Amino acid sequence: MSARLVLADEPGAWIDIDFGGRSYSARIDPMWLGAENLAGLFERPHMVRRLFKEADAVSLMIADPLGRRVIKLLETYLDAVGLGFRGLGFLCVGLENLDLLEVDLLRIGLDIRDWLDPEKSLSSRRIALLIADFKERPETQIGAKSFGIYPADKAAMVAAEAIAAHVDDENYRHRFLKSPDELAAEAVKAQEAKEKRKVIAEQRESEIVLAPVGEKSFSEASEKSRVALAELIASQRE
């Protein structure tokens, strides 16, 4: 990437693009399409024409009415603005995970609104670079999702793996190596086990104080406790 392109990367800037032997003028930031249209560029590549000045967009349409070269046009545009298809892919990751990206940006002092509004200072090219970096960092929200874990830095991951290596249970996984969904599921199971233990404790107390005299009556009164205990043991074996 040239320093000239970096310096030209300003809100509202235009760039000249050579295509099919002619020069056309287009917005340097594809966010001028709007977030929804930008996210759909892979499926609707013809939308790239909207980034060109009106007269140039008409010329491109007339020159290729069936859209046979629209993929090439999109590729040429993306390369010219310093993104490429790879960069567009990173932008789509960000748009699909705006809540995660917002947190990651806030932690480094950036506001996601400055990207979503193309008149603001945070360009799509810079966001693509940041997302590419986030995906390699498990301590970020975007990176943790990519690794399939809860956010944890690399040192924590190494420590978690070292701990796991000294645990006899081959199914053991440290919480640093588990995804948010896995941790949430474990929290639900822990709450269910807590409620079952409570039922057992309450039932045993009632058996002692309130159970009627007689072996049969006591057996019937303790059935609820036995069922809860069996469920608790079963859940702990899972």
XYZ file of C-alpha atoms in Angstrom, residues 43-222:
180
model
C -23.830 -11.166 -2.896
C -24.675 -7.980 -4.843
C -21.411 -6.851 -6.463
C -23.258 -4.537 -8.868
C -23.816 -2.220 -5.883
C -20.219 -1.071 -6.299
C -21.368 1.187 -9.137
C -23.120 3.372 -6.570
C -19.732 4.401 -5.242
C -18.847 6.097 -8.520
C -19.840 9.585 -9.547
C -23.242 9.543 -11.205
C -21.993 10.115 -14.768
C -19.305 7.449 -14.340
C -21.812 4.970 -12.870
C -24.030 5.448 -15.933
C -21.051 4.947 -18.248
C -20.096 1.739 -16.447
C -23.639 0.417 -16.729
C -23.872 1.231 -20.443
C -20.491 -0.387 -21.086
C -21.545 -3.572 -19.276
C -25.378 -3.790 -19.275
C -25.430 -7.510 -18.403
C -22.990 -7.113 -15.541
C -20.512 -9.631 -16.905
C -17.542 -7.611 -15.679
C -19.010 -6.373 -12.421
C -16.916 -8.798 -10.308
C -13.792 -7.478 -11.990
C -14.991 -3.919 -11.374
C -15.483 -4.681 -7.670
C -12.044 -6.274 -7.452
C -10.430 -3.290 -9.187
C -12.204 -0.853 -6.878
C -11.321 -2.761 -3.681
C -7.675 -3.029 -4.683
C -7.548 0.668 -5.548
C -8.853 1.762 -2.125
C -6.471 -0.523 -0.209
C -8.944 -3.198 0.842
C -9.026 -6.071 -1.617
C -11.480 -8.924 -1.169
C -9.676 -9.882 2.044
C -10.280 -6.453 3.541
C -13.932 -6.562 2.511
C -14.179 -9.895 4.298
C -12.875 -8.303 7.507
C -15.422 -5.494 7.173
C -18.203 -8.078 6.858
C -16.948 -9.745 10.061
C -17.173 -6.381 11.788
C -20.660 -5.658 10.473
C -21.853 -9.101 11.578
C -20.452 -8.502 15.084
C -21.007 -4.804 15.681
C -21.518 -5.270 19.424
C -18.168 -7.057 19.789
C -16.369 -4.634 17.510
C -17.747 -1.665 19.423
C -16.219 -2.973 22.666
C -12.844 -3.636 21.022
C -12.776 -0.154 19.517
C -13.794 1.518 22.764
C -10.887 -0.169 24.544
C -8.435 1.567 22.222
C -10.248 4.894 22.375
C -12.193 4.711 19.095
C -15.910 5.186 18.486
C -17.609 2.787 16.078
C -19.975 5.589 15.056
C -17.002 7.303 13.440
C -16.856 4.370 11.013
C -20.554 3.808 10.385
C -20.896 7.464 9.382
C -18.698 7.923 6.260
C -18.452 11.651 6.925
C -16.559 10.910 10.146
C -12.842 10.215 10.517
C -12.604 6.414 10.909
C -12.297 4.841 7.468
C -13.205 1.335 6.343
C -9.590 0.719 5.330
C -8.429 1.392 8.884
C -11.228 -0.686 10.387
C -10.257 -3.613 8.153
C -6.672 -3.369 9.433
C -7.873 -3.295 13.043
C -10.204 -6.273 12.610
C -7.384 -8.262 10.973
C -5.309 -7.518 14.089
C -8.166 -8.233 16.528
C -8.743 -11.666 14.994
C -5.196 -12.650 15.959
C -5.623 -11.464 19.551
C -7.685 -13.804 21.785
C -7.980 -11.099 24.432
C -10.245 -9.055 22.130
C -13.946 -9.737 21.643
C -13.548 -10.344 17.903
C -10.459 -12.493 18.454
C -12.055 -14.581 21.202
C -14.987 -15.402 18.930
C -12.576 -16.357 16.170
C -10.689 -18.670 18.572
C -13.969 -20.013 19.972
C -13.115 -19.035 23.549
C -13.918 -16.449 26.200
C -11.602 -13.406 25.881
C -8.189 -14.222 27.369
C -4.691 -13.076 26.484
C -2.118 -15.491 25.105
C -0.339 -15.785 28.447
C -3.592 -16.883 30.081
C -4.149 -19.446 27.317
C -0.676 -20.897 27.816
C -1.277 -21.086 31.573
C -4.666 -22.751 31.028
C -3.124 -25.368 28.735
C -0.344 -26.023 31.260
C -2.907 -26.546 34.034
C -4.957 -28.885 31.821
C -1.838 -30.968 31.133
C -1.598 -31.798 34.861
C -5.253 -32.750 35.332
C -6.077 -36.466 35.207
C -9.506 -35.954 33.626
C -8.937 -36.072 29.850
C -12.171 -34.128 29.301
C -11.060 -31.229 31.497
C -10.817 -27.830 29.844
C -9.871 -24.663 31.674
C -12.521 -21.925 31.554
C -10.081 -19.702 29.599
C -10.383 -22.203 26.744
C -14.175 -22.315 26.737
C -16.551 -20.224 24.683
C -19.110 -17.857 26.256
C -21.867 -20.291 25.209
C -20.151 -23.164 27.013
C -19.668 -21.083 30.144
C -23.312 -19.987 30.043
C -24.461 -23.613 29.717
C -22.300 -24.596 32.695
C -23.785 -21.759 34.741
C -27.302 -23.037 33.971
C -26.333 -26.564 35.039
C -24.768 -25.254 38.251
C -27.962 -23.356 39.085
C -30.090 -26.436 38.410
C -27.835 -28.530 40.667
C -28.111 -25.882 43.404
C -31.911 -25.962 43.201
C -31.945 -29.772 43.393
C -29.712 -29.748 46.480
C -32.101 -27.248 48.026
C -35.065 -29.548 47.321
C -33.223 -32.470 48.910
C -32.341 -30.461 52.013
C -35.880 -29.125 52.448
C -37.447 -32.543 51.874
C -35.162 -34.255 54.398
C -36.044 -31.660 57.013
C -39.759 -32.169 56.411
C -39.331 -35.946 56.603
C -37.773 -35.651 60.032
C -40.307 -33.190 61.422
C -43.523 -33.949 59.577
C -43.361 -37.491 58.211
C -46.163 -39.724 59.580
C -45.265 -42.794 61.639
C -44.846 -45.985 59.643
C -42.342 -47.409 57.184
C -44.685 -47.050 54.155
C -45.568 -43.457 54.944
C -41.917 -42.516 55.409
C -41.006 -44.182 52.110
C -43.639 -42.222 50.232
C -42.557 -38.966 51.843
C -38.926 -39.490 50.840
